[in-house]
PDB file of C-alpha atoms in Angstrom:
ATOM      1  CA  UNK A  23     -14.083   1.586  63.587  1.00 81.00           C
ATOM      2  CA  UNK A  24     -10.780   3.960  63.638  1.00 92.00           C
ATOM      3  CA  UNK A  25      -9.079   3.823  60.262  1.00 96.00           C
ATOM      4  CA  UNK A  26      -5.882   2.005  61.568  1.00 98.00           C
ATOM      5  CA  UNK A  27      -2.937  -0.416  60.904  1.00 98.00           C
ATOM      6  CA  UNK A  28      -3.905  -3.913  60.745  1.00 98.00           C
ATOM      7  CA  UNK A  29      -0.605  -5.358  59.948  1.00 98.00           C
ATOM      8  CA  UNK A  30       2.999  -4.789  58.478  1.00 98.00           C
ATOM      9  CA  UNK A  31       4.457  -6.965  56.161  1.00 98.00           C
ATOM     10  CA  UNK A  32       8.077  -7.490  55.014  1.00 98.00           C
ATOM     11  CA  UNK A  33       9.494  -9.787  52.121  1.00 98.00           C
ATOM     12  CA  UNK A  34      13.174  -9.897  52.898  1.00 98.00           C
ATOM     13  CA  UNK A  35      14.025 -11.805  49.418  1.00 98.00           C
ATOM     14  CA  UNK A  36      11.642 -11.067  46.906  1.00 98.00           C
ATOM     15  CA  UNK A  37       8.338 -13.244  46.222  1.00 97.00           C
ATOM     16  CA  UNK A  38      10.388 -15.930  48.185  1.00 98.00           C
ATOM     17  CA  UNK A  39       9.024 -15.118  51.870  1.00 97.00           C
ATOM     18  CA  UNK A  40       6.719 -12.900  53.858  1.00 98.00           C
ATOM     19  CA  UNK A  41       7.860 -11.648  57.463  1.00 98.00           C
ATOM     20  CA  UNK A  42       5.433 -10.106  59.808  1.00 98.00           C
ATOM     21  CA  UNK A  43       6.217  -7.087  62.333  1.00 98.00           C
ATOM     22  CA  UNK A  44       4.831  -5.329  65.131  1.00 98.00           C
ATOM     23  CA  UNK A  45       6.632  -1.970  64.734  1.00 97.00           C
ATOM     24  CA  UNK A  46       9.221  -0.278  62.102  1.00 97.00           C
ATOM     25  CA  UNK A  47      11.116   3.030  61.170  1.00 97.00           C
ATOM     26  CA  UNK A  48      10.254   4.672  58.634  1.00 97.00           C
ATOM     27  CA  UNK A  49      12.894   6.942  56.623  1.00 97.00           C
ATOM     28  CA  UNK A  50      12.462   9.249  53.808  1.00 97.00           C
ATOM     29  CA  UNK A  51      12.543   8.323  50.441  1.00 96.00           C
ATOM     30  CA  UNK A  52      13.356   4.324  51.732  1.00 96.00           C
ATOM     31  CA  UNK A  53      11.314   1.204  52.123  1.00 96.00           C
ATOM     32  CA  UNK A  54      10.474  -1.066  55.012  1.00 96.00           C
ATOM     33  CA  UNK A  55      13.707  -1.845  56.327  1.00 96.00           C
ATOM     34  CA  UNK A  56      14.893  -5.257  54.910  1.00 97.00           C
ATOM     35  CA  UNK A  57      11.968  -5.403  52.587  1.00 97.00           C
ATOM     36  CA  UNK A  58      13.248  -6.613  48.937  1.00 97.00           C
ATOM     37  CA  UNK A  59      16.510  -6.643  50.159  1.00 97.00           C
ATOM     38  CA  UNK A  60      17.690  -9.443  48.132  1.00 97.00           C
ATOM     39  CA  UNK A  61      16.096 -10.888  44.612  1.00 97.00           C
ATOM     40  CA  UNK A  62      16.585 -13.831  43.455  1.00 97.00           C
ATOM     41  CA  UNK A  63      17.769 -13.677  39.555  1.00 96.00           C
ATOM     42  CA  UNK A  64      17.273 -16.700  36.954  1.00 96.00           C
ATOM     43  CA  UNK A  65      19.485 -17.656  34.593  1.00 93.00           C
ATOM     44  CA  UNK A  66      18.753 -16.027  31.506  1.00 92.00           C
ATOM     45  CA  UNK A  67      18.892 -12.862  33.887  1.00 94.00           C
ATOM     46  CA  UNK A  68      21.656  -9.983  32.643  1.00 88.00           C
ATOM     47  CA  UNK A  69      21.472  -7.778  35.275  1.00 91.00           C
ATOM     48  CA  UNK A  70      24.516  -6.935  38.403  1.00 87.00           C
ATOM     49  CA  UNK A  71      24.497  -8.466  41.754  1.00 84.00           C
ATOM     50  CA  UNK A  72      23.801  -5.541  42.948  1.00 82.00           C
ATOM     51  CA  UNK A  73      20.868  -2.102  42.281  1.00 85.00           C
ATOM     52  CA  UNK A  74      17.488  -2.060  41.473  1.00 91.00           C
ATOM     53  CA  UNK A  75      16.575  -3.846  38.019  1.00 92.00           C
ATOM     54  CA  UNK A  76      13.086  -4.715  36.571  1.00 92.00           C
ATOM     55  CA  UNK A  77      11.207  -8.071  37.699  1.00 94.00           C
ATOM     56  CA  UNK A  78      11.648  -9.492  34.963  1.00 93.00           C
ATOM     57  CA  UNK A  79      14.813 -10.683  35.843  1.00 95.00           C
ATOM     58  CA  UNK A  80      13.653 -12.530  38.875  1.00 97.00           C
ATOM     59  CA  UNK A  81      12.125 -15.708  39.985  1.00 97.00           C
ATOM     60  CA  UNK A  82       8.547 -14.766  40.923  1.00 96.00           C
ATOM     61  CA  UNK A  83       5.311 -16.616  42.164  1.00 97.00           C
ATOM     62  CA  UNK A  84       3.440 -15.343  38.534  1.00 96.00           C
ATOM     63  CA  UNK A  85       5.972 -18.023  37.103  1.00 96.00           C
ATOM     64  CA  UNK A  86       6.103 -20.268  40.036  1.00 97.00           C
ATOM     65  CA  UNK A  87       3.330 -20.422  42.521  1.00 98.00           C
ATOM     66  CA  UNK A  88       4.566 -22.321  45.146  1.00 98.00           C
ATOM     67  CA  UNK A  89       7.279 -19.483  46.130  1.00 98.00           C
ATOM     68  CA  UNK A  90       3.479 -17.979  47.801  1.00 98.00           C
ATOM     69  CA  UNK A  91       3.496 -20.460  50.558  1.00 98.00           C
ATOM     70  CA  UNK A  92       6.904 -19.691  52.067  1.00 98.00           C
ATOM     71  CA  UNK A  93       7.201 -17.859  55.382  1.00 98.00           C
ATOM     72  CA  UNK A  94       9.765 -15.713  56.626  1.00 98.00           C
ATOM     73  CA  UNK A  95      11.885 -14.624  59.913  1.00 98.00           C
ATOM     74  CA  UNK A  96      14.913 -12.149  59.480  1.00 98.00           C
ATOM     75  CA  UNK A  97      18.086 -11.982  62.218  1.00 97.00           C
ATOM     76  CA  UNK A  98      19.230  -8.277  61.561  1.00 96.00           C
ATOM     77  CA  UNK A  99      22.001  -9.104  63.994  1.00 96.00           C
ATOM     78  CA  UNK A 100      23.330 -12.001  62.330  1.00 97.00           C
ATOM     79  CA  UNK A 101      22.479 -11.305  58.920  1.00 96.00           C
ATOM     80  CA  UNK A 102      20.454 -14.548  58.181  1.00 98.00           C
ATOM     81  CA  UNK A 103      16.832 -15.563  57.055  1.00 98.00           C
ATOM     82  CA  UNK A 104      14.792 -18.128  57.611  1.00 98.00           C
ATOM     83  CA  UNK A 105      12.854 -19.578  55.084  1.00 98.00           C
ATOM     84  CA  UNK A 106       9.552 -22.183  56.005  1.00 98.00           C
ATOM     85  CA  UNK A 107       7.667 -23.452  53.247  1.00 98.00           C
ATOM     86  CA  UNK A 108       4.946 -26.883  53.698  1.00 97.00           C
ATOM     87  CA  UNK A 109       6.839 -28.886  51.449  1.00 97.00           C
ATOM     88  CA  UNK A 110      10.414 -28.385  52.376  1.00 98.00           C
ATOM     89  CA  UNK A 111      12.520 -28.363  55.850  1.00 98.00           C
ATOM     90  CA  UNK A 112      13.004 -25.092  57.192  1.00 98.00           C
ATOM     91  CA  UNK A 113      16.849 -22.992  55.754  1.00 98.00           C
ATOM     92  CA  UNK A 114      18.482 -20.612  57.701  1.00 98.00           C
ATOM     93  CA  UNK A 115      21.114 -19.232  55.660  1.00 98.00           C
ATOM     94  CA  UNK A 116      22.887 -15.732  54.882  1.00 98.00           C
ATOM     95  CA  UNK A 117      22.294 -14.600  51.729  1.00 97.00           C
ATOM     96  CA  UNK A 118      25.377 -13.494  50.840  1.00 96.00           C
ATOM     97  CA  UNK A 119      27.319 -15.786  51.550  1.00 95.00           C
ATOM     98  CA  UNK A 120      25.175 -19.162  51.246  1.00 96.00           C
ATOM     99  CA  UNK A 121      23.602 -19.238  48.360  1.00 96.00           C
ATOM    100  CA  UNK A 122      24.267 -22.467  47.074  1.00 96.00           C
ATOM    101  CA  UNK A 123      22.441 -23.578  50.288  1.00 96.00           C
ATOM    102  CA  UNK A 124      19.232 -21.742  49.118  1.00 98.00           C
ATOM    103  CA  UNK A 125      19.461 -22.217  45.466  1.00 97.00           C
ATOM    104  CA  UNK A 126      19.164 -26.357  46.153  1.00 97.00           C
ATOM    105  CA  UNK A 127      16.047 -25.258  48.451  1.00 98.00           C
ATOM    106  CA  UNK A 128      14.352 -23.421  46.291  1.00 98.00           C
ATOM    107  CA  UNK A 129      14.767 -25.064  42.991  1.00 97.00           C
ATOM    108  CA  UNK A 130      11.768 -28.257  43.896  1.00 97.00           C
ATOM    109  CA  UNK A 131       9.213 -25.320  44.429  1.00 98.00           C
ATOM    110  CA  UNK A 132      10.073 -24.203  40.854  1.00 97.00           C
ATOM    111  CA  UNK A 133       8.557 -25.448  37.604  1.00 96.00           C
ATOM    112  CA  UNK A 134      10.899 -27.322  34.972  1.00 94.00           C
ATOM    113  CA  UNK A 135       9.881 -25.788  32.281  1.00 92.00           C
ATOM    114  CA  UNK A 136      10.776 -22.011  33.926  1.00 91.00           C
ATOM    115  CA  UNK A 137      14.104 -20.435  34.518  1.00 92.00           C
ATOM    116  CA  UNK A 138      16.313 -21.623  36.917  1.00 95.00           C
ATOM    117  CA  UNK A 139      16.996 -19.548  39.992  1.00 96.00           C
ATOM    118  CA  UNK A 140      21.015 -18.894  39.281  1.00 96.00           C
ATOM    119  CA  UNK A 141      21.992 -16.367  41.971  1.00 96.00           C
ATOM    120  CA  UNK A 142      21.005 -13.942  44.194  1.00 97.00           C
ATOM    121  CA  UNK A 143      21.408 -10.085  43.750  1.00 96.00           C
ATOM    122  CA  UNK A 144      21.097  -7.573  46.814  1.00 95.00           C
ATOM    123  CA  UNK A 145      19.854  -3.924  47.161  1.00 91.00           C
ATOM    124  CA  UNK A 146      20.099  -3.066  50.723  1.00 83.00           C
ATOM    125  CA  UNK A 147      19.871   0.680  50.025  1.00 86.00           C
ATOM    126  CA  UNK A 148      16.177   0.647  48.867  1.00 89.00           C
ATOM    127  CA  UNK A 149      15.202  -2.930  47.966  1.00 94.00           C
ATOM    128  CA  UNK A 150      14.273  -4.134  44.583  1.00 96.00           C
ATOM    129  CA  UNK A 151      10.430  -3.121  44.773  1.00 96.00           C
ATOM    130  CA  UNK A 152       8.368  -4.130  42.041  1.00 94.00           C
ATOM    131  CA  UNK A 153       7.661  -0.463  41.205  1.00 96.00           C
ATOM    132  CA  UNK A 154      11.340   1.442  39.925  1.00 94.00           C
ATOM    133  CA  UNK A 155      10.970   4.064  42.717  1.00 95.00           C
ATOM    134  CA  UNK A 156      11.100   2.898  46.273  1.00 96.00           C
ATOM    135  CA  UNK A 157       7.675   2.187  47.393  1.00 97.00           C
ATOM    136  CA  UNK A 158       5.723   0.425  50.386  1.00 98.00           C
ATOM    137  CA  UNK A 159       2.708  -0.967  49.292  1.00 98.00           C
ATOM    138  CA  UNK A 160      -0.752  -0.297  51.290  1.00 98.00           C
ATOM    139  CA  UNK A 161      -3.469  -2.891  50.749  1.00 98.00           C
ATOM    140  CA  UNK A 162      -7.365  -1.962  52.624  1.00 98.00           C
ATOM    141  CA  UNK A 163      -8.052  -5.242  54.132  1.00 98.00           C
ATOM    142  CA  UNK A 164     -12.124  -4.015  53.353  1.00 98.00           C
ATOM    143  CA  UNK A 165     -11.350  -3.904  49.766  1.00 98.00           C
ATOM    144  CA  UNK A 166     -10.356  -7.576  50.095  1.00 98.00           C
ATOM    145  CA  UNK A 167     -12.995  -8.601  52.157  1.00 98.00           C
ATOM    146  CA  UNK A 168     -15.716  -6.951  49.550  1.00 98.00           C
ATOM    147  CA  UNK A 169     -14.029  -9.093  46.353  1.00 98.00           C
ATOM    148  CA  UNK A 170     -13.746 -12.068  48.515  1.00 98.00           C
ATOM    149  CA  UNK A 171     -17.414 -11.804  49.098  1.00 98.00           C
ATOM    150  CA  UNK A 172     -18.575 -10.817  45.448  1.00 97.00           C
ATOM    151  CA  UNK A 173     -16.329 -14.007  43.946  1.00 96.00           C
ATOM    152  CA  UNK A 174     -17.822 -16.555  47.129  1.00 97.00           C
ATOM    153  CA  UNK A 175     -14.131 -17.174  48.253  1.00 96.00           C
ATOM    154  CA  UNK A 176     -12.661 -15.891  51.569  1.00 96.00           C
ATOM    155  CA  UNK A 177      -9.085 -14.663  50.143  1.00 97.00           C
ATOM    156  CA  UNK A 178      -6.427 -14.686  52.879  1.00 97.00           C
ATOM    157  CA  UNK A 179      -5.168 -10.646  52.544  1.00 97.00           C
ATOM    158  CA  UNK A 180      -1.394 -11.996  52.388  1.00 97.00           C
ATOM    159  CA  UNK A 181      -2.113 -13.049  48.770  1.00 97.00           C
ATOM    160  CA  UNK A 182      -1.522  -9.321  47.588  1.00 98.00           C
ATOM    161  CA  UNK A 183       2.176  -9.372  49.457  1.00 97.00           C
ATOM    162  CA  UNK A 184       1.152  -5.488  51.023  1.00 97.00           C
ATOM    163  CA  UNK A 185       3.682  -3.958  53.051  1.00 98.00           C
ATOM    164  CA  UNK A 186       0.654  -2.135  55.342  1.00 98.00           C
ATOM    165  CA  UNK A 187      -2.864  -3.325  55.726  1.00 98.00           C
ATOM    166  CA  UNK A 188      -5.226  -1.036  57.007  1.00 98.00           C
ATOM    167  CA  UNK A 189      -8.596  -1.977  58.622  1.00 98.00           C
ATOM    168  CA  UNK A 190     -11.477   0.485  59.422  1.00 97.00           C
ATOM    169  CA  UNK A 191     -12.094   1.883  55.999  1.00 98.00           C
ATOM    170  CA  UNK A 192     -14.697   1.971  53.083  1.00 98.00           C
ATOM    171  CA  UNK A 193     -14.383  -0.477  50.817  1.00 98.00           C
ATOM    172  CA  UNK A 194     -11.873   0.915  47.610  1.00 98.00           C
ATOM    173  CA  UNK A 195     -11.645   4.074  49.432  1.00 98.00           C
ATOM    174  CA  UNK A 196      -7.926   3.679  48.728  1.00 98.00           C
ATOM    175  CA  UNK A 197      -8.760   4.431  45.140  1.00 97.00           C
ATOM    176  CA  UNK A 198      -9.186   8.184  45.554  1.00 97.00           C
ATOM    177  CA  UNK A 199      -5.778   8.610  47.524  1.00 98.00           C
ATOM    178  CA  UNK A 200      -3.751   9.057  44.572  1.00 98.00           C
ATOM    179  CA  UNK A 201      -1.283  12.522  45.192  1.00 97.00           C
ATOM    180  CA  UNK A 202      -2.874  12.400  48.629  1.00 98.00           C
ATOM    181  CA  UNK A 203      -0.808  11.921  51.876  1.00 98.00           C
ATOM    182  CA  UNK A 204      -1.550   9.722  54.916  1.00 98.00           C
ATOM    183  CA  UNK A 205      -0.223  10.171  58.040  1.00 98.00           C
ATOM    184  CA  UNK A 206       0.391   6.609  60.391  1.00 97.00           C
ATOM    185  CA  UNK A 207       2.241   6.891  63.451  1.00 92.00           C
ATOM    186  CA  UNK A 208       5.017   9.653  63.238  1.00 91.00           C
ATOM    187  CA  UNK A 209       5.958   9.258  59.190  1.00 98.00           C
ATOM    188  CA  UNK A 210       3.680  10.542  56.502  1.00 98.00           C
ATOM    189  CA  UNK A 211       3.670   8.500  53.002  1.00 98.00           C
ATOM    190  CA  UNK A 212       2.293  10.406  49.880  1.00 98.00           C
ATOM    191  CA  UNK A 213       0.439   7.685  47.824  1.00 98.00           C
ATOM    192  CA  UNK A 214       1.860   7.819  44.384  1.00 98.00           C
ATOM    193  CA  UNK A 215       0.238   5.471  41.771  1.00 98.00           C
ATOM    194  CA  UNK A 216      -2.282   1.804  42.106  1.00 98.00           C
ATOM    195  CA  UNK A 217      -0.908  -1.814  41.972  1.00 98.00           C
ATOM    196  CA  UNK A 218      -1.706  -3.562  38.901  1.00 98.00           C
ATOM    197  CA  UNK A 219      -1.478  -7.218  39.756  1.00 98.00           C
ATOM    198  CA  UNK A 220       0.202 -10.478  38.401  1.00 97.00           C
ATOM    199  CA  UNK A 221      -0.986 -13.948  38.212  1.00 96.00           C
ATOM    200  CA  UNK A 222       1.078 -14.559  41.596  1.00 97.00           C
ATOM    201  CA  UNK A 223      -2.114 -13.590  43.216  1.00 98.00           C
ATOM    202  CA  UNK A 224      -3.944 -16.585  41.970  1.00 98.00           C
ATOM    203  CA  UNK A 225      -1.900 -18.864  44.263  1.00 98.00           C
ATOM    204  CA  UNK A 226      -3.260 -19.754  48.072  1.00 97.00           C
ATOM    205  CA  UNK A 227       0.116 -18.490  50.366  1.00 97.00           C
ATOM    206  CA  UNK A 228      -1.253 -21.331  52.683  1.00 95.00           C
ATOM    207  CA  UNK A 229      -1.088 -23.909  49.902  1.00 97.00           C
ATOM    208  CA  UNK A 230       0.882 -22.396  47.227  1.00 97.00           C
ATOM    209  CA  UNK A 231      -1.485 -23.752  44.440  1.00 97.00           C
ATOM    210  CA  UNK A 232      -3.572 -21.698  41.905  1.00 97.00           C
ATOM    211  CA  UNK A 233      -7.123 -21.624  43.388  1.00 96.00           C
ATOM    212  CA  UNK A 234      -8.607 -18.103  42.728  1.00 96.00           C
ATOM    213  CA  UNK A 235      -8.513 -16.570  39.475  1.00 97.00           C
ATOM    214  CA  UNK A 236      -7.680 -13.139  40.944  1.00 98.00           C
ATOM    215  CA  UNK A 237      -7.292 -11.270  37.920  1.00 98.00           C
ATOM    216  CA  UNK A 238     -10.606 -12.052  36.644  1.00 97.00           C
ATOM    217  CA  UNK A 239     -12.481 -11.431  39.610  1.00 97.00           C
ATOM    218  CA  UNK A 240     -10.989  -7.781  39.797  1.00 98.00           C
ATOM    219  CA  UNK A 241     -11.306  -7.248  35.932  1.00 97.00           C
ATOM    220  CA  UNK A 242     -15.023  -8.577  36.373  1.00 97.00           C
ATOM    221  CA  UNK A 243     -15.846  -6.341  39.799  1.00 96.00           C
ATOM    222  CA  UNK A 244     -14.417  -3.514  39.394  1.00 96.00           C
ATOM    223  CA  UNK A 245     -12.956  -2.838  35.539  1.00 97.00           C
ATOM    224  CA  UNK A 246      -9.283  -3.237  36.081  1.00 97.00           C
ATOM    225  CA  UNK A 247      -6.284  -5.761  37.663  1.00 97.00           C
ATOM    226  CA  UNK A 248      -4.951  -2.966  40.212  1.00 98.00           C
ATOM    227  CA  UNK A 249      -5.469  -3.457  43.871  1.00 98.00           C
ATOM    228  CA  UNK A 250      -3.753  -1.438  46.707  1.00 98.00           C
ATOM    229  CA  UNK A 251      -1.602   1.555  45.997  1.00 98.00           C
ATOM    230  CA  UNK A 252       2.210   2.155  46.274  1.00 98.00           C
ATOM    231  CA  UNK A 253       3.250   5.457  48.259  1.00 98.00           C
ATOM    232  CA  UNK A 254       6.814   7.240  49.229  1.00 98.00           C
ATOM    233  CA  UNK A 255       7.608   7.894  52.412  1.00 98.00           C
ATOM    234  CA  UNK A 256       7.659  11.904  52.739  1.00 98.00           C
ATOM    235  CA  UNK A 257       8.363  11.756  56.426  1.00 98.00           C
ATOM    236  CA  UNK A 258      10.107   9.088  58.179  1.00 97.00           C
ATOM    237  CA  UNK A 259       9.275   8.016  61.812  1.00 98.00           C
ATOM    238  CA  UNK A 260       8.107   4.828  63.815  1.00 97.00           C
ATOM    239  CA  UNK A 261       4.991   2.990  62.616  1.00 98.00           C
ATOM    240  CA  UNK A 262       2.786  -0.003  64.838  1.00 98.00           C
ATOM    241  CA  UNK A 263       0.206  -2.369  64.510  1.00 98.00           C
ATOM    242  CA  UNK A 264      -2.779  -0.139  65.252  1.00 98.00           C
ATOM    243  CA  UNK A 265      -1.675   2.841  65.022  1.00 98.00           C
ATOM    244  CA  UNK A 266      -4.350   5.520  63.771  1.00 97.00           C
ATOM    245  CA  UNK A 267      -4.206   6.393  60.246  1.00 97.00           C
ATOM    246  CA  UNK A 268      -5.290  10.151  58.907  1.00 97.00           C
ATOM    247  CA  UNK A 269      -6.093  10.824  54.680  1.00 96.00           C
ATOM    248  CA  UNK A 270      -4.562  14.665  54.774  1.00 94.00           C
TER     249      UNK A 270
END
């Protein structure tokens, strides 16, 4: 099989919501449009409302693993996204303007004894990506199929919240990109540095519950908790589904 794209994923408000898409632009230096562009801050948070600022700061599935199973769908044009989630109705809302509309959403689907969501902070500019450079995430949909076979557990790829899956490679062959660049589509991303992972990854996004102890397995299998790789985009342009992928 042709290396390729498998899928591209955006989170419009961080670890609250996974989009898919068919096709994006690429710029230098920037994210997946609308990826990360809002966070959602707790309230022991002492951050702006606005720029980049460690995770910290914000609600996240490692402290609340239900925020896994919500879904996603942005309206560019109006400036709204809807949320889905199995144990709430569905919100369409702006998020800057209605955030007491999301805030009494959210809060069921987050543990008592955890900070309380208190506001919500934007960076539209780059998004506020887990790493402190702006960064799309790559995830090798093999590498996921070889843990899910070595822990017995088929492990649904949107658990590691990528940005690209590829299909058609080696299992871990992602692991010797580091300072290496791959070309998809028209843009060229240099691959700058692995993902170590959280315990968010332990929750089912179908179920939002803790069923896999992620961490584990990849400490156990392969001597470390990083899986997928963060890169910078060196050279913007359009990216699809199944477009052809090249390692230069």
């Amino acid at each position: 099989m042709t290396p390729s794209v498998g899928a591209i994923w955006r989170h419009p408000i961080k670890a609250h919501g996974r989009e898919p898409l068919d096709r994006v632009a690429l710029t230098k230096g920037g994210t997946i449009p609308w990826d990360r562009r809002w966070a959602v801050a707790h309230e022991m948070a002492e951050i702006s409302d606005t720029g980049w600022a460690p995770c910290q700061n914000f609600i996240r599935a490692a402290k609340a693993p239900q925020l896994m199973a919500i879904s996603a769908e942005s309206d560019e044009d109006a400036g709204t996204v809807t949320l889905r989630h199995p144990g709430r109705p569905d919100l369409t809302f702006d998020p800057d303007d209605e955030v007491h509309a999301f805030l009494d959403w959210v809060r069921p689907l987050v543990p008592d004894n955890r900070a309380a969501p208190a506001r919500i902070v934007r960076e539209a500019d780059r998004g506020i990506t887990d790493s402190d450079f702006a960064s799309i995430s790559i995830i090798n949909s093999a590498s996921n199929r070889d843990l899910s076979a070595k822990i017995g557990q088929d492990l649904d790829v949107s658990r590691w919240r990528g940005n690209i899956v590829l299909k058609g490679l080696a299992p871990w062959a992602e692991r010797e990109w580091i300072g290496k660049t791959l070309r998809i589509g028209r843009a060229k991303l240099e691959v700058r540095e692995h993902i170590t992972r959280c315990l968010a990854t332990a929750a089912n996004p179908l179920t939002g519950e803790r069923d896999t102890d992620t961490l584990g397995a990849l400490k156990a299998h392969q001597g470390h908790q990083e899986f997928g790789v963060y890169a910078i985009v060196r050279q913007g342009g359009e990216i699809a589904v199944n477009d052809r992928i090249e390692v230069l």
